[in-house]
Short mmCIF file of C-alpha atoms in Angstrom, two decimals:
data_model
loop_
_atom_site.label_atom_id
_atom_site.label_comp_id
_atom_site.label_asym_id
_atom_site.label_seq_id
_atom_site.Cartn_x
_atom_site.Cartn_y
_atom_site.Cartn_z
CA UNK A 22 -0.01 0.00 0.03
CA UNK A 23 1.21 3.49 -0.91
CA UNK A 24 1.40 5.85 2.06
CA UNK A 25 -0.19 9.18 1.68
CA UNK A 26 1.91 12.26 2.54
CA UNK A 27 1.63 16.06 2.55
CA UNK A 28 3.69 17.44 -0.30
CA UNK A 29 3.60 21.28 -0.45
CA UNK A 30 1.49 22.43 -3.40
CA UNK A 31 4.33 24.28 -5.15
CA UNK A 32 6.60 21.26 -4.83
CA UNK A 33 3.88 19.02 -6.24
CA UNK A 34 3.42 21.31 -9.20
CA UNK A 35 7.23 21.40 -9.77
CA UNK A 36 7.42 17.65 -9.76
CA UNK A 37 4.68 17.39 -12.37
CA UNK A 38 6.15 20.12 -14.53
CA UNK A 39 9.51 18.28 -14.49
CA UNK A 40 7.87 15.54 -16.44
CA UNK A 41 7.34 17.95 -19.35
CA UNK A 42 10.62 17.65 -21.30
CA UNK A 43 9.47 19.59 -24.37
CA UNK A 44 6.81 22.17 -25.14
CA UNK A 45 4.23 21.32 -27.71
CA UNK A 46 5.35 21.67 -31.30
CA UNK A 47 4.70 24.86 -33.25
CA UNK A 48 2.24 25.23 -36.14
CA UNK A 49 1.41 28.04 -38.49
CA UNK A 50 -2.20 29.10 -38.55
CA UNK A 51 -4.22 32.01 -40.02
CA UNK A 52 -4.01 35.14 -37.90
CA UNK A 53 -7.78 35.33 -37.36
CA UNK A 54 -7.72 31.85 -35.80
CA UNK A 55 -4.83 32.65 -33.43
CA UNK A 56 -6.66 34.48 -30.68
CA UNK A 57 -5.95 32.84 -27.32
CA UNK A 58 -2.98 30.90 -28.69
CA UNK A 59 0.62 31.16 -27.55
CA UNK A 60 2.91 32.89 -30.04
CA UNK A 61 6.10 30.93 -30.86
CA UNK A 62 8.05 33.71 -32.56
CA UNK A 63 9.28 37.19 -31.83
CA UNK A 64 7.55 39.62 -34.20
CA UNK A 65 8.63 43.25 -34.68
CA UNK A 66 6.94 45.98 -36.73
CA UNK A 67 8.00 45.98 -40.42
CA UNK A 68 6.40 49.41 -41.02
CA UNK A 69 5.63 52.21 -38.64
CA UNK A 70 2.11 53.04 -37.49
CA UNK A 71 0.61 55.04 -38.83
CA UNK A 72 2.67 54.62 -42.03
CA UNK A 73 2.03 58.25 -43.05
CA UNK A 74 0.89 61.39 -41.35
CA UNK A 75 -2.84 61.53 -41.53
CA UNK A 76 -5.79 63.68 -40.52
CA UNK A 77 -7.91 62.56 -37.54
CA UNK A 78 -10.92 64.69 -38.65
CA UNK A 79 -12.71 66.30 -41.58
CA UNK A 80 -11.23 69.60 -42.40
CA UNK A 81 -8.50 71.44 -44.28
CA UNK A 82 -4.72 70.85 -44.34
CA UNK A 83 -2.69 74.08 -44.59
CA UNK A 84 0.49 75.83 -43.62
CA UNK A 85 0.14 77.31 -40.19
CA UNK A 86 1.97 80.41 -41.36
CA UNK A 87 -0.69 81.02 -44.04
CA UNK A 88 -3.47 81.14 -41.47
CA UNK A 89 -1.65 82.77 -38.53
CA UNK A 90 -3.84 85.88 -38.61
CA UNK A 91 -7.15 84.10 -39.17
CA UNK A 92 -10.04 85.16 -36.92
CA UNK A 93 -13.85 85.22 -37.28
CA UNK A 94 -14.06 88.90 -38.35
CA UNK A 95 -11.10 88.51 -40.79
CA UNK A 96 -10.76 84.92 -42.05
CA UNK A 97 -7.86 83.60 -44.04
CA UNK A 98 -9.14 82.89 -47.54
CA UNK A 99 -7.19 80.20 -49.45
CA UNK A 100 -7.71 78.41 -52.73
CA UNK A 101 -8.49 74.68 -52.35
CA UNK A 102 -5.82 72.93 -54.45
CA UNK A 103 -6.41 69.27 -53.36
CA UNK A 104 -9.30 67.08 -52.28
CA UNK A 105 -8.00 64.12 -50.26
CA UNK A 106 -9.77 61.08 -48.89
CA UNK A 107 -8.69 57.99 -46.90
CA UNK A 108 -6.60 56.02 -49.39
CA UNK A 109 -5.57 59.00 -51.53
CA UNK A 110 -2.09 59.56 -52.72
CA UNK A 111 -1.47 63.26 -52.41
CA UNK A 112 0.71 65.66 -54.39
CA UNK A 113 2.64 68.23 -52.39
CA UNK A 114 0.54 71.19 -51.12
CA UNK A 115 1.21 74.41 -53.17
CA UNK A 116 2.15 77.37 -51.02
CA UNK A 117 -0.71 79.66 -50.08
CA UNK A 118 -3.43 76.97 -50.66
CA UNK A 119 -5.31 74.49 -48.58
CA UNK A 120 -6.25 70.79 -49.07
CA UNK A 121 -9.72 69.50 -48.35
CA UNK A 122 -9.11 66.36 -46.22
CA UNK A 123 -11.41 63.78 -44.79
CA UNK A 124 -10.78 61.70 -41.69
CA UNK A 125 -7.99 59.21 -42.39
CA UNK A 126 -6.62 61.02 -45.36
CA UNK A 127 -2.90 61.58 -45.69
CA UNK A 128 -1.67 65.03 -44.91
CA UNK A 129 0.15 66.34 -47.99
CA UNK A 130 3.78 67.34 -47.94
CA UNK A 131 4.03 71.07 -47.20
CA UNK A 132 1.09 71.14 -44.79
CA UNK A 133 1.83 71.29 -41.13
CA UNK A 134 -1.67 71.53 -39.61
CA UNK A 135 -5.26 70.58 -40.11
CA UNK A 136 -8.17 72.97 -39.35
CA UNK A 137 -11.45 71.32 -38.31
CA UNK A 138 -14.16 72.04 -40.86
CA UNK A 139 -16.31 73.57 -38.05
CA UNK A 140 -13.80 76.47 -38.02
CA UNK A 141 -14.33 77.15 -41.78
CA UNK A 142 -17.10 77.82 -44.31
CA UNK A 143 -16.54 74.36 -45.84
CA UNK A 144 -15.76 75.89 -49.22
CA UNK A 145 -14.94 73.52 -52.12
CA UNK A 146 -12.95 75.94 -54.43
CA UNK A 147 -11.85 78.51 -51.87
CA UNK A 148 -12.15 78.15 -48.08
CA UNK A 149 -12.48 80.81 -45.39
CA UNK A 150 -10.76 79.79 -42.24
CA UNK A 151 -11.88 81.50 -39.07
CA UNK A 152 -9.32 80.35 -36.56
CA UNK A 153 -5.55 80.01 -36.57
CA UNK A 154 -3.95 76.78 -35.38
CA UNK A 155 -0.31 76.00 -34.50
CA UNK A 156 2.00 73.80 -36.51
CA UNK A 157 1.36 70.13 -35.82
CA UNK A 158 -2.27 70.64 -34.75
CA UNK A 159 -4.72 67.90 -35.59
CA UNK A 160 -2.23 65.62 -37.31
CA UNK A 161 -1.55 62.03 -36.36
CA UNK A 162 2.16 61.91 -37.16
CA UNK A 163 3.79 59.03 -39.05
CA UNK A 164 5.11 56.51 -36.53
CA UNK A 165 3.54 58.14 -33.44
CA UNK A 166 1.92 54.79 -32.43
CA UNK A 167 5.07 52.75 -32.95
CA UNK A 168 8.11 52.78 -35.23
CA UNK A 169 9.39 50.07 -37.54
CA UNK A 170 11.54 47.63 -35.64
CA UNK A 171 9.67 47.96 -32.35
CA UNK A 172 8.60 44.57 -30.81
CA UNK A 173 4.88 43.71 -31.20
CA UNK A 174 4.84 40.33 -29.54
CA UNK A 175 7.37 37.98 -27.98
CA UNK A 176 7.67 34.21 -28.07
CA UNK A 177 5.61 32.82 -25.18
CA UNK A 178 3.03 35.59 -25.20
CA UNK A 179 -0.68 34.83 -25.44
CA UNK A 180 -2.25 36.44 -28.47
CA UNK A 181 -5.24 38.48 -27.38
CA UNK A 182 -7.46 40.68 -29.45
CA UNK A 183 -5.02 43.72 -29.12
CA UNK A 184 -2.03 41.73 -30.37
CA UNK A 185 -4.11 40.29 -33.22
CA UNK A 186 -4.92 43.86 -34.24
CA UNK A 187 -1.31 44.92 -34.05
CA UNK A 188 -0.21 42.04 -36.31
CA UNK A 189 -3.06 42.57 -38.75
CA UNK A 190 -1.97 46.17 -39.04
CA UNK A 191 1.40 44.93 -40.37
CA UNK A 192 -0.24 42.88 -43.12
CA UNK A 193 0.54 39.60 -41.36
CA UNK A 194 -1.73 36.80 -42.54
CA UNK A 195 -0.47 33.86 -40.51
CA UNK A 196 1.45 33.33 -37.31
CA UNK A 197 3.47 30.52 -35.66
CA UNK A 198 1.83 29.32 -32.44
CA UNK A 199 2.21 26.48 -30.04
CA UNK A 200 -0.03 23.53 -30.70
CA UNK A 201 -2.71 23.16 -28.09
CA UNK A 202 -1.70 20.74 -25.24
CA UNK A 203 -3.76 17.53 -25.66
CA UNK A 204 -5.33 16.64 -22.30
CA UNK A 205 -7.34 13.49 -21.66
CA UNK A 206 -9.80 13.61 -18.77
CA UNK A 207 -11.09 10.37 -17.16
CA UNK A 208 -13.62 10.29 -14.37
CA UNK A 209 -13.76 7.12 -12.33
CA UNK A 210 -16.30 5.59 -9.98
CA UNK A 211 -19.01 2.97 -9.93
CA UNK A 212 -21.55 5.70 -9.07
CA UNK A 213 -21.05 7.59 -12.28
CA UNK A 214 -23.61 7.81 -15.10
CA UNK A 215 -22.94 9.48 -18.46
CA UNK A 216 -25.03 12.44 -19.72
CA UNK A 217 -28.31 11.55 -21.40
CA UNK A 218 -28.67 8.19 -19.64
CA UNK A 219 -31.42 7.38 -17.10
CA UNK A 220 -30.16 7.97 -13.52
CA UNK A 221 -30.58 4.74 -11.46
CA UNK A 222 -30.83 4.81 -7.71
CA UNK A 223 -27.48 5.49 -5.96
CA UNK A 224 -25.93 6.90 -9.13
CA UNK A 225 -24.93 10.43 -10.00
CA UNK A 226 -24.20 12.16 -13.29
CA UNK A 227 -20.52 12.80 -14.12
CA UNK A 228 -19.95 16.49 -13.79
CA UNK A 229 -16.19 16.48 -13.23
CA UNK A 230 -15.23 15.53 -16.79
CA UNK A 231 -17.40 18.24 -18.36
CA UNK A 232 -16.28 20.86 -15.89
CA UNK A 233 -12.54 20.12 -16.31
CA UNK A 234 -12.79 19.89 -20.05
CA UNK A 235 -14.52 23.28 -20.15
CA UNK A 236 -11.84 24.74 -17.91
CA UNK A 237 -9.14 23.25 -20.14
CA UNK A 238 -10.66 24.87 -23.16
CA UNK A 239 -10.75 28.17 -21.34
CA UNK A 240 -7.02 27.78 -20.61
CA UNK A 241 -6.18 27.03 -24.28
CA UNK A 242 -5.82 23.30 -24.15
CA UNK A 243 -7.50 20.67 -26.37
CA UNK A 244 -9.48 18.44 -24.05
CA UNK A 245 -10.36 14.80 -24.80
CA UNK A 246 -13.26 13.67 -22.51
CA UNK A 247 -13.26 9.93 -21.86
CA UNK A 248 -16.31 7.89 -20.80
CA UNK A 249 -16.42 7.17 -17.07
CA UNK A 250 -14.55 4.07 -15.78
CA UNK A 251 -15.79 1.80 -12.98
CA UNK A 252 -13.77 1.07 -9.87
CA UNK A 253 -12.12 -2.00 -11.31
CA UNK A 254 -8.31 -2.28 -11.21
CA UNK A 255 -7.88 -4.02 -14.54
CA UNK A 256 -10.21 -1.67 -16.25
CA UNK A 257 -8.44 1.43 -14.71
CA UNK A 258 -5.04 0.11 -15.84
CA UNK A 259 -6.37 -0.51 -19.34
CA UNK A 260 -7.98 2.91 -19.65
CA UNK A 261 -4.77 4.68 -18.48
CA UNK A 262 -2.70 2.75 -20.96
CA UNK A 263 -5.15 3.42 -23.75
CA UNK A 264 -5.34 7.14 -23.14
CA UNK A 265 -1.65 8.06 -22.79
CA UNK A 266 -0.43 7.52 -26.41
CA UNK A 267 -2.77 10.16 -27.78
CA UNK A 268 -2.36 12.90 -25.15
CA UNK A 269 0.30 15.07 -23.59
CA UNK A 270 -1.25 15.08 -20.14
CA UNK A 271 -3.71 12.74 -18.37
CA UNK A 272 -6.06 13.90 -15.62
CA UNK A 273 -8.30 11.58 -13.64
CA UNK A 274 -10.87 12.20 -10.94
CA UNK A 275 -11.92 9.79 -8.15
CA UNK A 276 -10.40 6.78 -6.53
CA UNK A 277 -7.49 8.51 -4.72
CA UNK A 278 -8.62 8.41 -1.10
CA UNK A 279 -8.23 5.53 1.32
CA UNK A 280 -11.41 3.56 0.88
CA UNK A 281 -11.56 -0.10 -0.20
CA UNK A 282 -12.44 0.90 -3.79
CA UNK A 283 -10.02 3.74 -4.11
CA UNK A 284 -7.86 2.01 -6.59
CA UNK A 285 -6.13 4.78 -8.55
CA UNK A 286 -2.73 4.71 -6.74
CA UNK A 287 -2.41 1.00 -7.38
CA UNK A 288 -3.71 1.33 -10.98
CA UNK A 289 -1.10 4.04 -11.76
CA UNK A 290 1.66 1.84 -10.52
CA UNK A 291 0.46 -1.20 -12.45
CA UNK A 292 0.28 0.96 -15.60
CA UNK A 293 4.02 1.67 -15.18
CA UNK A 294 3.77 4.91 -13.31
CA UNK A 295 6.40 6.47 -11.17
CA UNK A 296 4.51 8.15 -8.33
CA UNK A 297 5.88 11.62 -7.73
CA UNK A 298 3.63 12.51 -4.74
CA UNK A 299 0.53 11.15 -3.05
CA UNK A 300 -1.18 13.70 -0.93
CA UNK A 301 -0.71 17.44 -0.80
CA UNK A 302 -0.56 19.86 2.13
CA UNK A 303 -3.75 21.70 1.26
CA UNK A 304 -7.51 21.22 1.18
CA UNK A 305 -9.81 20.52 -0.39
CA UNK A 306 -8.35 17.80 -2.56
CA UNK A 307 -5.56 16.65 -0.24
CA UNK A 308 -5.47 13.06 -1.68
CA UNK A 309 -4.26 14.36 -5.08
CA UNK A 310 -1.65 12.05 -6.72
CA UNK A 311 0.93 12.92 -9.33
CA UNK A 312 2.85 10.46 -11.50
CA UNK A 313 4.93 10.12 -14.60
CA UNK A 314 4.04 7.34 -17.04
CA UNK A 315 5.90 6.88 -20.33
CA UNK A 316 7.47 10.37 -19.86
CA UNK A 317 4.11 12.07 -19.47
CA UNK A 318 2.53 13.76 -16.47
CA UNK A 319 -0.51 12.16 -14.86
CA UNK A 320 -2.61 13.95 -12.29
CA UNK A 321 -5.22 12.12 -10.25
CA UNK A 322 -7.66 14.30 -8.43
CA UNK A 323 -10.40 13.82 -5.89
CA UNK A 324 -13.80 12.80 -7.12
CA UNK A 325 -15.38 15.72 -5.16
CA UNK A 326 -16.10 18.33 -7.75
CA UNK A 327 -14.88 21.44 -6.01
CA UNK A 328 -11.85 19.56 -4.62
CA UNK A 329 -11.03 18.42 -8.12
CA UNK A 330 -11.37 22.00 -9.49
CA UNK A 331 -9.28 23.64 -6.77
CA UNK A 332 -6.36 21.17 -7.06
CA UNK A 333 -6.65 21.30 -10.84
CA UNK A 334 -6.02 25.02 -10.67
CA UNK A 335 -2.98 24.70 -8.46
CA UNK A 336 -1.37 21.57 -10.09
CA UNK A 337 -2.62 21.26 -13.67
CA UNK A 338 -2.35 24.96 -14.70
CA UNK A 339 1.48 25.06 -14.28
CA UNK A 340 1.77 21.92 -16.39
CA UNK A 341 -0.40 23.47 -19.14
CA UNK A 342 1.67 26.67 -18.93
CA UNK A 343 4.86 24.65 -19.48
CA UNK A 344 3.42 22.46 -22.24
CA UNK A 345 2.21 25.50 -24.22
CA UNK A 346 5.47 27.44 -23.87
CA UNK A 347 3.90 30.43 -22.21
CA UNK A 348 6.19 33.07 -20.77
CA UNK A 349 5.74 34.46 -17.27
CA UNK A 350 3.88 33.09 -14.27
CA UNK A 351 1.05 30.50 -14.51
CA UNK A 352 -1.09 32.38 -12.03
CA UNK A 353 -2.34 35.93 -11.51
CA UNK A 354 -2.47 36.70 -7.82
CA UNK A 355 -3.98 39.73 -6.11
CA UNK A 356 -4.34 41.01 -2.57
CA UNK A 357 -7.83 41.99 -1.30
CA UNK A 358 -9.77 42.54 1.86
CA UNK A 359 -12.62 40.23 2.88
CA UNK A 360 -16.07 41.84 2.72
CA UNK A 361 -17.41 38.91 4.87
CA UNK A 362 -15.59 36.52 7.11
CA UNK A 363 -14.79 32.89 6.75
CA UNK A 364 -15.74 31.06 9.99
CA UNK A 365 -13.51 27.96 9.87
CA UNK A 366 -9.92 27.71 11.17
CA UNK A 367 -7.44 26.29 8.63
CA UNK A 368 -5.11 23.71 10.03
CA UNK A 369 -3.91 23.01 6.46
CA UNK A 370 -3.56 25.48 3.69
CA UNK A 371 -7.01 26.06 2.32
CA UNK A 372 -8.49 27.28 -0.98
CA UNK A 373 -11.87 28.90 -0.81
CA UNK A 374 -13.97 29.85 -3.79
CA UNK A 375 -14.95 33.56 -3.92
CA UNK A 376 -15.81 36.65 -5.91
CA UNK A 377 -13.03 39.14 -6.43
CA UNK A 378 -14.22 42.74 -6.93
CA UNK A 379 -10.94 44.61 -7.38
CA UNK A 380 -10.15 45.68 -3.83
CA UNK A 381 -12.42 43.31 -1.95
CA UNK A 382 -13.31 39.58 -2.10
CA UNK A 383 -16.50 37.86 -1.05
CA UNK A 384 -16.74 34.21 -0.32
CA UNK A 385 -20.21 32.57 -0.63
CA UNK A 386 -22.28 32.70 2.56
CA UNK A 387 -22.67 28.94 2.45
CA UNK A 388 -21.89 25.96 0.22
CA UNK A 389 -18.22 25.34 0.98
CA UNK A 390 -18.39 21.55 0.83
CA UNK A 391 -15.67 20.00 -1.33
CA UNK A 392 -18.39 17.94 -3.04
CA UNK A 393 -20.59 20.90 -3.97
CA UNK A 394 -20.30 23.23 -6.94
CA UNK A 395 -23.57 25.13 -6.65
CA UNK A 396 -21.85 28.09 -4.98
CA UNK A 397 -19.01 27.99 -7.46
CA UNK A 398 -21.09 29.61 -10.18
CA UNK A 399 -20.26 33.29 -10.27
CA UNK A 400 -16.91 32.87 -8.47
CA UNK A 401 -13.83 34.19 -10.23
CA UNK A 402 -11.00 33.41 -7.74
CA UNK A 403 -9.69 31.12 -4.99
CA UNK A 404 -8.74 32.68 -1.65
CA UNK A 405 -5.39 31.12 -0.56
CA UNK A 406 -5.50 30.79 3.21
CA UNK A 407 -2.18 29.84 4.88
CA UNK A 408 -2.02 26.84 7.11
CA UNK A 409 -2.58 27.59 10.78
CA UNK A 410 -4.89 30.49 10.10
CA UNK A 411 -7.72 31.20 12.61
CA UNK A 412 -11.26 32.03 11.33
CA UNK A 413 -11.13 35.13 9.09
CA UNK A 414 -13.03 38.29 9.90
CA UNK A 415 -14.37 40.98 7.53
CA UNK A 416 -11.57 43.39 6.63
CA UNK A 417 -8.80 40.79 6.88
CA UNK A 418 -6.26 40.98 4.06
CA UNK A 419 -5.97 37.83 1.94
CA UNK A 420 -4.26 36.70 -1.22
CA UNK A 421 -6.42 35.47 -4.07
CA UNK A 422 -5.67 33.42 -7.21
CA UNK A 423 -7.70 34.63 -10.19
CA UNK A 424 -9.50 31.94 -12.20
#
């Protein structure tokens, strides 16, 4: 029998991550399909932005010296020598004239300002300008957003909508990204029934697999949900062996406690696994088990839904981060003050579901069972309570892990 210990959470995550010898391979995909993916190349601007000086409004481009004395009672009257629109290729502006420009139009060479049309009579052949403006007024200068050669994204950065826009503005049609980590999810237990089937007495529907697969998708992985497996040693060994060749990471739920039918530790060993840890110094989910089988990480979680989710966040997310080649930390942590207290002391490190509101955090008033997920809906963080903490009071400062 394998003895359960209390491995610190960070050490358990480190041991699992050490199983990942290589990040997922790169692939080139269309830019519009790359949102949420991890960029696998450094990309710098090939052209500056904007690539030419342009007008941000409808009006008239002119030389500021030609309109320096303009005022309502004595406007500057200039011939209109050019009409320019977004996409126009302008000729130089002749001295003593103005160019009619629309929003986005290039500012012609020779002009050093743009006057809003509201300060003119909007003339087409000649224009009366009622207000002087200084040189540089109302012009978006070439390269003021960024210059050619400036970095736009780095290897390991997640491509969000803003970076997609930056790259599209460079005319980039495709980008090299990390392939999505392939993660198989297997729920175990005699009590489990698949979705869509009649629910017999003593049975429950399998929520863990769907919940974890959804979370994996949110985190940028490709999840492979497997049908539930009964508490049978031979069947568990077979399912583990069948799943591993087609995935980068295997996650199971159930069968890790100390009951007579908690067979996962033995099944992992029989399947050729090297157990890295069994039991973590935190709750819920303290029976979590980590192993390496055929060079791949295997994480076995509690069958209790919230316990499975909490330990998934702490142990699986670092593995996914490493597999996908992401730069930076796997977690975003914040400090906040409790709006309401938490009444239980914490002998072990404890993770509590809650709602983070920027400066404050609110745990649910009830529903903190490791087997319940009703109160998880609407939560966006886990409160990380250190071991040995007394009950927490409103106003206490806590650290939260954003989901």
